[in-house]
mmCIF file of C-alpha atoms in Angstrom:
data_model
loop_
_atom_site.group_PDB
_atom_site.id
_atom_site.type_symbol
_atom_site.label_atom_id
_atom_site.label_comp_id
_atom_site.label_asym_id
_atom_site.label_seq_id
_atom_site.Cartn_x
_atom_site.Cartn_y
_atom_site.Cartn_z
ATOM 1 C CA MET A 1 -30.321 -55.911 -41.877
ATOM 2 C CA ASN A 2 -27.445 -56.525 -39.490
ATOM 3 C CA GLU A 3 -26.678 -54.288 -36.557
ATOM 4 C CA LEU A 4 -23.486 -52.256 -36.922
ATOM 5 C CA VAL A 5 -23.578 -49.980 -33.885
ATOM 6 C CA ARG A 6 -25.106 -50.709 -30.528
ATOM 7 C CA CYS A 7 -25.016 -48.489 -27.451
ATOM 8 C CA ALA A 8 -26.598 -49.834 -24.288
ATOM 9 C CA ASN A 9 -27.318 -47.615 -21.265
ATOM 10 C CA LEU A 10 -24.422 -45.398 -22.203
ATOM 11 C CA SER A 11 -23.544 -42.508 -19.887
ATOM 12 C CA ARG A 12 -20.618 -40.149 -19.651
ATOM 13 C CA SER A 13 -19.984 -37.422 -17.107
ATOM 14 C CA PHE A 14 -17.347 -34.736 -16.978
ATOM 15 C CA GLY A 15 -17.225 -33.914 -13.277
ATOM 16 C CA GLU A 16 -20.658 -32.581 -12.437
ATOM 17 C CA VAL A 17 -21.759 -32.370 -16.072
ATOM 18 C CA ARG A 18 -23.664 -35.274 -17.582
ATOM 19 C CA ALA A 19 -22.740 -35.157 -21.262
ATOM 20 C CA LEU A 20 -24.580 -38.394 -22.077
ATOM 21 C CA ASN A 21 -27.340 -39.931 -20.041
ATOM 22 C CA ASN A 22 -28.463 -43.526 -20.530
ATOM 23 C CA VAL A 23 -28.192 -43.576 -24.323
ATOM 24 C CA ASN A 24 -29.569 -46.619 -26.136
ATOM 25 C CA LEU A 25 -28.953 -46.630 -29.850
ATOM 26 C CA SER A 26 -28.913 -49.248 -32.573
ATOM 27 C CA LEU A 27 -27.791 -48.508 -36.137
ATOM 28 C CA PRO A 28 -27.902 -50.967 -39.041
ATOM 29 C CA SER A 29 -25.368 -50.994 -41.857
ATOM 30 C CA GLY A 30 -26.000 -49.206 -45.130
ATOM 31 C CA ARG A 31 -27.667 -46.112 -43.673
ATOM 32 C CA ILE A 32 -27.006 -42.406 -43.588
ATOM 33 C CA VAL A 33 -27.934 -41.152 -40.152
ATOM 34 C CA GLY A 34 -28.084 -37.579 -38.868
ATOM 35 C CA LEU A 35 -26.986 -37.016 -35.278
ATOM 36 C CA LEU A 36 -28.835 -33.793 -34.618
ATOM 37 C CA GLY A 37 -28.861 -31.579 -31.585
ATOM 38 C CA PRO A 38 -28.068 -28.058 -30.425
ATOM 39 C CA ASN A 39 -24.607 -27.109 -29.214
ATOM 40 C CA GLY A 40 -23.637 -28.964 -26.065
ATOM 41 C CA SER A 41 -26.215 -31.736 -26.486
ATOM 42 C CA GLY A 42 -23.586 -34.495 -26.468
ATOM 43 C CA LYS A 43 -23.017 -35.156 -30.191
ATOM 44 C CA THR A 44 -19.227 -34.970 -30.082
ATOM 45 C CA THR A 45 -19.051 -36.943 -26.830
ATOM 46 C CA LEU A 46 -21.061 -39.782 -28.381
ATOM 47 C CA ILE A 47 -18.897 -39.816 -31.498
ATOM 48 C CA LYS A 48 -15.703 -39.836 -29.424
ATOM 49 C CA ILE A 49 -16.971 -42.780 -27.407
ATOM 50 C CA LEU A 50 -17.828 -44.707 -30.598
ATOM 51 C CA ASN A 51 -14.263 -43.990 -31.694
ATOM 52 C CA GLY A 52 -12.663 -45.110 -28.459
ATOM 53 C CA LEU A 53 -11.259 -41.617 -27.821
ATOM 54 C CA LEU A 54 -13.354 -41.338 -24.681
ATOM 55 C CA GLN A 55 -14.363 -44.040 -22.234
ATOM 56 C CA PRO A 56 -17.986 -44.183 -21.103
ATOM 57 C CA SER A 57 -18.691 -43.653 -17.391
ATOM 58 C CA ALA A 58 -21.290 -46.420 -17.623
ATOM 59 C CA GLY A 59 -22.832 -48.658 -20.244
ATOM 60 C CA GLU A 60 -21.572 -50.520 -23.272
ATOM 61 C CA VAL A 61 -20.665 -49.904 -26.914
ATOM 62 C CA ARG A 62 -20.322 -52.487 -29.675
ATOM 63 C CA ILE A 63 -19.234 -51.728 -33.225
ATOM 64 C CA ASP A 64 -19.725 -54.696 -35.536
ATOM 65 C CA GLY A 65 -19.717 -56.837 -32.408
ATOM 66 C CA ASN A 66 -16.499 -55.429 -30.912
ATOM 67 C CA ALA A 67 -15.761 -52.969 -28.139
ATOM 68 C CA PRO A 68 -13.923 -49.857 -29.442
ATOM 69 C CA GLY A 69 -10.264 -50.780 -30.000
ATOM 70 C CA VAL A 70 -7.868 -51.846 -32.731
ATOM 71 C CA ALA A 71 -10.477 -53.939 -34.547
ATOM 72 C CA THR A 72 -13.013 -51.123 -34.670
ATOM 73 C CA LYS A 73 -10.493 -48.436 -35.681
ATOM 74 C CA ARG A 74 -9.809 -50.515 -38.753
ATOM 75 C CA ILE A 75 -13.403 -50.184 -39.907
ATOM 76 C CA ILE A 76 -14.186 -46.645 -38.699
ATOM 77 C CA SER A 77 -13.303 -43.580 -40.731
ATOM 78 C CA TYR A 78 -13.445 -40.529 -38.485
ATOM 79 C CA LEU A 79 -13.721 -36.855 -39.306
ATOM 80 C CA PRO A 80 -13.028 -34.885 -36.114
ATOM 81 C CA ASP A 81 -14.635 -31.512 -35.482
ATOM 82 C CA ARG A 82 -11.222 -29.867 -35.695
ATOM 83 C CA GLY A 83 -8.055 -30.163 -37.769
ATOM 84 C CA TYR A 84 -5.100 -32.074 -36.377
ATOM 85 C CA PHE A 85 -2.576 -31.911 -39.208
ATOM 86 C CA PRO A 86 1.034 -30.736 -38.989
ATOM 87 C CA GLU A 87 1.239 -27.364 -40.705
ATOM 88 C CA TRP A 88 4.408 -28.156 -42.657
ATOM 89 C CA MET A 89 2.964 -31.180 -44.454
ATOM 90 C CA ARG A 90 1.599 -31.050 -47.963
ATOM 91 C CA VAL A 91 -1.738 -32.461 -49.075
ATOM 92 C CA SER A 92 0.151 -35.263 -50.860
ATOM 93 C CA ASP A 93 2.021 -36.074 -47.602
ATOM 94 C CA MET A 94 -1.303 -36.549 -45.870
ATOM 95 C CA ILE A 95 -2.466 -38.861 -48.635
ATOM 96 C CA ASP A 96 0.751 -40.907 -48.226
ATOM 97 C CA LEU A 97 0.272 -41.003 -44.467
ATOM 98 C CA PHE A 98 -3.332 -42.166 -44.686
ATOM 99 C CA SER A 99 -2.439 -44.690 -47.344
ATOM 100 C CA ASP A 100 0.301 -46.150 -45.094
ATOM 101 C CA PHE A 101 -1.987 -46.144 -42.108
ATOM 102 C CA TYR A 102 -5.195 -47.622 -43.457
ATOM 103 C CA ALA A 103 -5.398 -50.748 -45.601
ATOM 104 C CA ASP A 104 -8.769 -49.640 -47.010
ATOM 105 C CA PHE A 105 -7.471 -46.285 -48.299
ATOM 106 C CA ASP A 106 -8.103 -45.883 -52.030
ATOM 107 C CA ARG A 107 -5.561 -43.610 -53.734
ATOM 108 C CA ALA A 108 -7.523 -43.436 -56.974
ATOM 109 C CA LYS A 109 -10.534 -42.199 -55.057
ATOM 110 C CA ALA A 110 -8.387 -39.621 -53.250
ATOM 111 C CA ALA A 111 -7.016 -38.324 -56.559
ATOM 112 C CA GLU A 112 -10.485 -38.105 -58.032
ATOM 113 C CA MET A 113 -11.847 -36.217 -55.023
ATOM 114 C CA CYS A 114 -8.869 -33.833 -55.037
ATOM 115 C CA ARG A 115 -9.736 -33.019 -58.613
ATOM 116 C CA ALA A 116 -13.431 -32.547 -57.855
ATOM 117 C CA LEU A 117 -12.776 -30.437 -54.754
ATOM 118 C CA GLY A 118 -10.027 -28.409 -56.448
ATOM 119 C CA LEU A 119 -7.283 -29.554 -54.046
ATOM 120 C CA ASP A 120 -3.714 -29.264 -55.236
ATOM 121 C CA GLY A 121 -1.518 -32.016 -53.750
ATOM 122 C CA LYS A 122 1.577 -29.811 -53.793
ATOM 123 C CA LEU A 123 0.102 -27.230 -51.430
ATOM 124 C CA ALA A 124 1.367 -27.054 -47.863
ATOM 125 C CA ILE A 125 -1.330 -27.312 -45.221
ATOM 126 C CA LYS A 126 -0.324 -23.993 -43.647
ATOM 127 C CA THR A 127 -1.320 -22.198 -46.852
ATOM 128 C CA LEU A 128 -4.856 -23.616 -46.898
ATOM 129 C CA SER A 129 -7.923 -21.674 -45.761
ATOM 130 C CA LYS A 130 -10.205 -23.092 -43.076
ATOM 131 C CA GLY A 131 -12.740 -24.259 -45.654
ATOM 132 C CA THR A 132 -10.085 -25.893 -47.828
ATOM 133 C CA ARG A 133 -8.626 -27.705 -44.817
ATOM 134 C CA GLU A 134 -12.064 -29.117 -44.100
ATOM 135 C CA LYS A 135 -12.392 -30.271 -47.697
ATOM 136 C CA MET A 136 -8.984 -31.959 -47.479
ATOM 137 C CA GLN A 137 -9.948 -33.697 -44.258
ATOM 138 C CA LEU A 138 -13.174 -34.894 -45.833
ATOM 139 C CA MET A 139 -11.312 -36.139 -48.903
ATOM 140 C CA LEU A 140 -8.998 -38.219 -46.692
ATOM 141 C CA VAL A 141 -11.843 -39.669 -44.641
ATOM 142 C CA MET A 142 -14.076 -40.511 -47.612
ATOM 143 C CA SER A 143 -11.219 -42.170 -49.525
ATOM 144 C CA ARG A 144 -11.440 -45.126 -47.165
ATOM 145 C CA SER A 145 -13.888 -47.971 -47.765
ATOM 146 C CA ALA A 146 -14.976 -48.080 -44.162
ATOM 147 C CA LYS A 147 -17.933 -49.805 -42.567
ATOM 148 C CA LEU A 148 -18.676 -46.798 -40.396
ATOM 149 C CA TYR A 149 -18.004 -43.152 -41.180
ATOM 150 C CA LEU A 150 -18.224 -40.849 -38.186
ATOM 151 C CA LEU A 151 -18.393 -37.286 -39.459
ATOM 152 C CA ASP A 152 -18.394 -34.655 -36.724
ATOM 153 C CA GLU A 153 -19.705 -31.379 -38.142
ATOM 154 C CA PRO A 154 -18.448 -31.871 -41.718
ATOM 155 C CA ILE A 155 -20.158 -28.719 -43.046
ATOM 156 C CA ALA A 156 -19.930 -26.278 -40.150
ATOM 157 C CA GLY A 157 -16.976 -24.294 -41.492
ATOM 158 C CA VAL A 158 -17.912 -23.892 -45.148
ATOM 159 C CA ASP A 159 -20.238 -21.581 -47.033
ATOM 160 C CA PRO A 160 -23.720 -22.771 -48.098
ATOM 161 C CA ALA A 161 -22.688 -23.432 -51.715
ATOM 162 C CA ALA A 162 -19.799 -25.626 -50.602
ATOM 163 C CA ARG A 163 -22.073 -27.496 -48.181
ATOM 164 C CA GLU A 164 -24.100 -28.982 -51.002
ATOM 165 C CA PHE A 165 -20.886 -29.958 -52.733
ATOM 166 C CA ILE A 166 -19.603 -31.633 -49.585
ATOM 167 C CA MET A 167 -22.846 -33.534 -49.032
ATOM 168 C CA ARG A 168 -22.643 -34.761 -52.611
ATOM 169 C CA THR A 169 -19.046 -35.834 -52.066
ATOM 170 C CA ILE A 170 -20.121 -37.849 -49.035
ATOM 171 C CA LEU A 171 -23.046 -39.326 -50.947
ATOM 172 C CA THR A 172 -21.061 -40.444 -53.966
ATOM 173 C CA ASN A 173 -18.050 -41.784 -52.072
ATOM 174 C CA TYR A 174 -19.218 -43.761 -49.051
ATOM 175 C CA SER A 175 -18.927 -47.504 -49.485
ATOM 176 C CA GLU A 176 -22.271 -48.984 -50.365
ATOM 177 C CA ASP A 177 -22.827 -51.175 -47.317
ATOM 178 C CA GLY A 178 -21.234 -48.650 -44.966
ATOM 179 C CA THR A 179 -23.112 -46.483 -42.499
ATOM 180 C CA VAL A 180 -22.512 -42.751 -42.248
ATOM 181 C CA LEU A 181 -23.209 -40.904 -39.013
ATOM 182 C CA ILE A 182 -23.212 -37.137 -39.546
ATOM 183 C CA SER A 183 -23.406 -34.816 -36.577
ATOM 184 C CA THR A 184 -24.636 -31.318 -37.268
ATOM 185 C CA HIS A 185 -26.998 -28.579 -36.218
ATOM 186 C CA LEU A 186 -27.409 -27.446 -39.854
ATOM 187 C CA ILE A 187 -30.344 -29.725 -40.515
ATOM 188 C CA LEU A 188 -31.699 -28.043 -43.620
ATOM 189 C CA ASP A 189 -28.417 -28.699 -45.401
ATOM 190 C CA VAL A 190 -28.374 -32.438 -44.704
ATOM 191 C CA GLU A 191 -31.930 -33.647 -44.429
ATOM 192 C CA GLN A 192 -32.466 -34.685 -48.056
ATOM 193 C CA VAL A 193 -29.518 -37.010 -47.767
ATOM 194 C CA LEU A 194 -30.509 -38.764 -44.538
ATOM 195 C CA ASP A 195 -32.288 -42.084 -43.964
ATOM 196 C CA GLU A 196 -32.701 -41.619 -40.242
ATOM 197 C CA ALA A 197 -32.534 -38.817 -37.726
ATOM 198 C CA VAL A 198 -31.396 -39.082 -34.109
ATOM 199 C CA PHE A 199 -32.233 -36.062 -31.928
ATOM 200 C CA LEU A 200 -30.052 -35.468 -28.888
ATOM 201 C CA ARG A 201 -31.104 -33.133 -26.111
ATOM 202 C CA GLN A 202 -28.978 -32.594 -23.022
ATOM 203 C CA GLY A 203 -27.295 -35.948 -23.436
ATOM 204 C CA GLU A 204 -30.442 -37.967 -24.068
ATOM 205 C CA ILE A 205 -31.900 -39.380 -27.265
ATOM 206 C CA VAL A 206 -35.348 -37.855 -27.618
ATOM 207 C CA LEU A 207 -36.148 -39.165 -31.097
ATOM 208 C CA HIS A 208 -34.856 -41.800 -33.516
ATOM 209 C CA GLU A 209 -36.983 -42.110 -36.630
ATOM 210 C CA SER A 210 -36.700 -42.410 -40.392
ATOM 211 C CA VAL A 211 -36.829 -38.976 -42.016
ATOM 212 C CA ASP A 212 -39.595 -39.968 -44.423
ATOM 213 C CA SER A 213 -41.683 -41.207 -41.529
ATOM 214 C CA ILE A 214 -41.144 -37.820 -39.816
ATOM 215 C CA ARG A 215 -42.372 -36.038 -42.958
ATOM 216 C CA GLU A 216 -45.377 -38.344 -43.270
ATOM 217 C CA ARG A 217 -46.294 -38.048 -39.601
ATOM 218 C CA THR A 218 -45.841 -34.289 -39.162
ATOM 219 C CA GLY A 219 -46.439 -33.024 -42.702
ATOM 220 C CA GLY A 220 -43.324 -30.917 -42.256
ATOM 221 C CA SER A 221 -39.586 -31.092 -42.638
ATOM 222 C CA VAL A 222 -37.104 -32.579 -40.185
ATOM 223 C CA ASP A 223 -35.777 -29.044 -39.709
ATOM 224 C CA GLN A 224 -39.259 -27.867 -38.714
ATOM 225 C CA LEU A 225 -39.726 -30.697 -36.224
ATOM 226 C CA PHE A 226 -36.315 -29.933 -34.748
ATOM 227 C CA ARG A 227 -37.192 -26.256 -34.332
ATOM 228 C CA ASP A 228 -40.525 -27.131 -32.733
ATOM 229 C CA MET A 229 -39.077 -29.667 -30.306
ATOM 230 C CA PHE A 230 -36.161 -27.543 -29.245
ATOM 231 C CA ARG A 231 -38.113 -24.312 -28.992
ATOM 232 C CA ALA A 232 -40.589 -25.921 -26.614
ATOM 233 C CA GLN A 233 -37.929 -26.477 -23.952
ATOM 234 C CA LEU A 234 -36.888 -22.819 -23.754
ATOM 235 C CA MET B 1 -34.520 -31.322 -66.072
ATOM 236 C CA ASP B 2 -33.939 -31.122 -62.318
ATOM 237 C CA PHE B 3 -35.745 -32.767 -59.459
ATOM 238 C CA ASP B 4 -37.794 -30.368 -57.390
ATOM 239 C CA LEU B 5 -37.902 -31.705 -53.840
ATOM 240 C CA GLN B 6 -39.767 -30.283 -50.868
ATOM 241 C CA ASN B 7 -38.786 -31.259 -47.362
ATOM 242 C CA SER B 8 -42.364 -31.401 -46.146
ATOM 243 C CA ARG B 9 -43.289 -34.651 -47.957
ATOM 244 C CA PRO B 10 -41.549 -38.010 -48.114
ATOM 245 C CA ILE B 11 -38.757 -37.600 -50.641
ATOM 246 C CA TRP B 12 -39.235 -41.039 -52.219
ATOM 247 C CA MET B 13 -42.834 -40.163 -53.172
ATOM 248 C CA GLN B 14 -41.783 -36.959 -54.889
ATOM 249 C CA LEU B 15 -39.004 -38.788 -56.704
ATOM 250 C CA SER B 16 -41.294 -41.530 -57.994
ATOM 251 C CA GLU B 17 -43.855 -38.950 -59.160
ATOM 252 C CA GLN B 18 -41.255 -36.922 -61.000
ATOM 253 C CA LEU B 19 -39.619 -39.979 -62.528
ATOM 254 C CA GLY B 20 -43.063 -41.204 -63.589
ATOM 255 C CA ARG B 21 -43.618 -37.897 -65.317
ATOM 256 C CA ARG B 22 -40.294 -38.228 -67.136
ATOM 257 C CA ILE B 23 -41.327 -41.641 -68.378
ATOM 258 C CA VAL B 24 -44.741 -40.493 -69.582
ATOM 259 C CA THR B 25 -43.296 -37.468 -71.363
ATOM 260 C CA GLY B 26 -40.747 -39.678 -73.112
ATOM 261 C CA ALA B 27 -37.641 -38.272 -71.426
ATOM 262 C CA TYR B 28 -36.912 -41.946 -70.756
ATOM 263 C CA PRO B 29 -38.333 -43.601 -73.917
ATOM 264 C CA PRO B 30 -40.306 -46.894 -73.764
ATOM 265 C CA GLY B 31 -38.006 -49.900 -73.761
ATOM 266 C CA SER B 32 -34.889 -47.865 -72.938
ATOM 267 C CA ARG B 33 -32.460 -48.720 -70.174
ATOM 268 C CA PHE B 34 -33.324 -46.956 -66.951
ATOM 269 C CA PRO B 35 -30.452 -45.170 -65.132
ATOM 270 C CA THR B 36 -28.980 -46.933 -62.085
ATOM 271 C CA VAL B 37 -30.042 -46.165 -58.537
ATOM 272 C CA ARG B 38 -26.603 -44.805 -57.799
ATOM 273 C CA ASP B 39 -26.620 -42.403 -60.776
ATOM 274 C CA LEU B 40 -30.135 -41.174 -60.111
ATOM 275 C CA ALA B 41 -29.367 -40.702 -56.410
ATOM 276 C CA ALA B 42 -26.304 -38.635 -57.265
ATOM 277 C CA GLU B 43 -28.302 -36.560 -59.733
ATOM 278 C CA ALA B 44 -31.048 -35.829 -57.200
ATOM 279 C CA GLY B 45 -28.657 -35.389 -54.266
ATOM 280 C CA VAL B 46 -30.485 -37.975 -52.169
ATOM 281 C CA ASN B 47 -29.253 -41.188 -50.682
ATOM 282 C CA PRO B 48 -29.448 -44.467 -52.616
ATOM 283 C CA ASN B 49 -31.920 -46.084 -50.201
ATOM 284 C CA THR B 50 -34.390 -43.286 -50.885
ATOM 285 C CA MET B 51 -33.982 -43.627 -54.649
ATOM 286 C CA GLN B 52 -34.314 -47.400 -54.349
ATOM 287 C CA ARG B 53 -37.670 -46.940 -52.685
ATOM 288 C CA ALA B 54 -38.823 -44.540 -55.414
ATOM 289 C CA LEU B 55 -37.881 -47.066 -58.090
ATOM 290 C CA GLY B 56 -39.685 -49.777 -56.123
ATOM 291 C CA GLN B 57 -42.828 -47.672 -56.436
ATOM 292 C CA LEU B 58 -42.337 -47.277 -60.220
ATOM 293 C CA GLU B 59 -41.877 -51.036 -60.496
ATOM 294 C CA SER B 60 -45.073 -51.742 -58.599
ATOM 295 C CA GLU B 61 -46.883 -49.337 -60.937
ATOM 296 C CA GLY B 62 -45.449 -51.274 -63.879
ATOM 297 C CA LEU B 63 -43.677 -48.249 -65.372
ATOM 298 C CA VAL B 64 -40.262 -49.772 -64.880
ATOM 299 C CA ILE B 65 -39.428 -53.426 -65.308
ATOM 300 C CA THR B 66 -36.522 -55.178 -63.649
ATOM 301 C CA ASN B 67 -34.878 -57.813 -65.726
ATOM 302 C CA ARG B 68 -32.185 -60.034 -64.307
ATOM 303 C CA THR B 69 -29.919 -59.771 -67.319
ATOM 304 C CA VAL B 70 -30.358 -56.260 -68.672
ATOM 305 C CA GLY B 71 -31.208 -54.345 -65.510
ATOM 306 C CA ARG B 72 -34.094 -51.909 -65.354
ATOM 307 C CA THR B 73 -35.924 -50.812 -68.480
ATOM 308 C CA VAL B 74 -38.864 -48.528 -69.148
ATOM 309 C CA THR B 75 -42.072 -50.414 -69.928
ATOM 310 C CA GLU B 76 -43.219 -50.749 -73.535
ATOM 311 C CA ASP B 77 -46.759 -51.488 -72.452
ATOM 312 C CA VAL B 78 -48.827 -48.692 -73.998
ATOM 313 C CA GLY B 79 -51.713 -49.489 -71.663
ATOM 314 C CA VAL B 80 -49.598 -48.820 -68.574
ATOM 315 C CA LEU B 81 -48.179 -45.607 -70.033
ATOM 316 C CA ASP B 82 -51.629 -44.352 -71.026
ATOM 317 C CA ALA B 83 -53.032 -45.164 -67.601
ATOM 318 C CA MET B 84 -50.244 -43.144 -65.986
ATOM 319 C CA ARG B 85 -50.726 -40.275 -68.423
ATOM 320 C CA ASN B 86 -54.422 -40.332 -67.623
ATOM 321 C CA ARG B 87 -53.737 -40.226 -63.910
ATOM 322 C CA LEU B 88 -51.438 -37.220 -64.253
ATOM 323 C CA ALA B 89 -53.995 -35.462 -66.476
ATOM 324 C CA ALA B 90 -56.764 -36.156 -63.955
ATOM 325 C CA GLU B 91 -54.647 -34.675 -61.162
ATOM 326 C CA LEU B 92 -54.067 -31.588 -63.273
ATOM 327 C CA ARG B 93 -57.805 -31.301 -63.961
ATOM 328 C CA GLU B 94 -58.722 -31.546 -60.270
ATOM 329 C CA LYS B 95 -56.133 -28.934 -59.436
ATOM 330 C CA TYR B 96 -57.637 -26.629 -62.059
ATOM 331 C CA PHE B 97 -61.157 -27.079 -60.738
ATOM 332 C CA SER B 98 -60.144 -26.559 -57.125
ATOM 333 C CA GLU B 99 -58.275 -23.351 -57.915
ATOM 334 C CA MET B 100 -61.132 -22.107 -60.078
ATOM 335 C CA LYS B 101 -63.478 -22.818 -57.168
ATOM 336 C CA GLU B 102 -61.372 -20.556 -55.006
ATOM 337 C CA LEU B 103 -61.911 -17.831 -57.588
ATOM 338 C CA GLY B 104 -65.664 -18.379 -57.342
ATOM 339 C CA TYR B 105 -66.346 -20.536 -60.413
ATOM 340 C CA SER B 106 -68.648 -23.531 -60.162
ATOM 341 C CA ARG B 107 -67.449 -26.739 -61.756
ATOM 342 C CA ALA B 108 -69.709 -26.224 -64.770
ATOM 343 C CA GLN B 109 -68.585 -22.608 -65.169
ATOM 344 C CA ALA B 110 -64.958 -23.613 -64.917
ATOM 345 C CA ALA B 111 -65.441 -26.297 -67.582
ATOM 346 C CA GLU B 112 -67.185 -23.811 -69.832
ATOM 347 C CA PHE B 113 -64.391 -21.309 -69.258
ATOM 348 C CA ALA B 114 -61.699 -23.802 -70.245
ATOM 349 C CA ALA B 115 -63.593 -24.806 -73.401
ATOM 350 C CA ALA B 116 -64.248 -21.184 -74.381
ATOM 351 C CA LYS B 117 -60.621 -20.267 -74.010
ATOM 352 C CA THR B 118 -59.621 -23.157 -76.253
ATOM 353 C CA GLU B 119 -62.043 -21.984 -78.958
ATOM 354 C CA GLU B 120 -60.712 -18.434 -78.795
ATOM 355 C CA GLU B 121 -57.223 -19.692 -79.455
ATOM 356 C CA THR B 122 -58.058 -22.003 -82.326
#
């Protein structure tokens, strides 16, 4: 299996605060990986560095052999943890924009997901609820056939019933040899979908293991292990 | 018929057990085409790698056969199906005895109890 993401001795500080500390991480292609950690553990910082939105203070990142830049943006589909869309645009405008922007955007897929998620293309973004905006954003991101999907908190803003629906949307739409990195603290809602779990604590990776191996080793769920590990530090 | 998955055991094991049960009970008839990994994964809400591993287990047990031209099919080998049925029945029996033991029945008493109940009904 070829290596898609490699982080070597990666650190990032914001003034006095060390958001990431000496992170070493290797992810193959074709996996669904959970980036799991409590609030403020460095999940978003790591994703932004993989995206090239933040520069590391030290260390190195390679995505499919390249440093973050034009080449990697072409193969990364990114769902930020917040919306960034102009309020006056319609859902169909966003689809046009994405389709112009990304060569791997699949309009048929977008139309199909709009139907499944109940998104009306004619609606203006300003009229959409928070949950519907998140669904739209997800639809746009999953309509690309990317090599790497970076999804920052894709289920945080929606109700539990919609979470399952969103996880299914991710599952049925990612390109087969692509890797999906999902950051979340809602482990119970994602763990059945994951191949691997990465636990972040205070900017450091404290565990990187396949979820089935966690279940075999501990006799419990990933959620349980997470609770145990992160309770112990309090 | 839904999959019932617990997070405390490897998911692929539970999937292969439950798929094996579907095969034995004829939900997927002998010789029929087996659904694709992608379809089964979507149905169960798990990722395709996990489902792939579950199917690998079924293949090694001989319940499912991969054929280059027609894809996966359910075995027509009655011996294999009977062996699997037997294994499931044996598991059920051991579960019965262990729960009866908790209630204070010896193995012989539990066996007698099961037989008596059957006679009452017939």
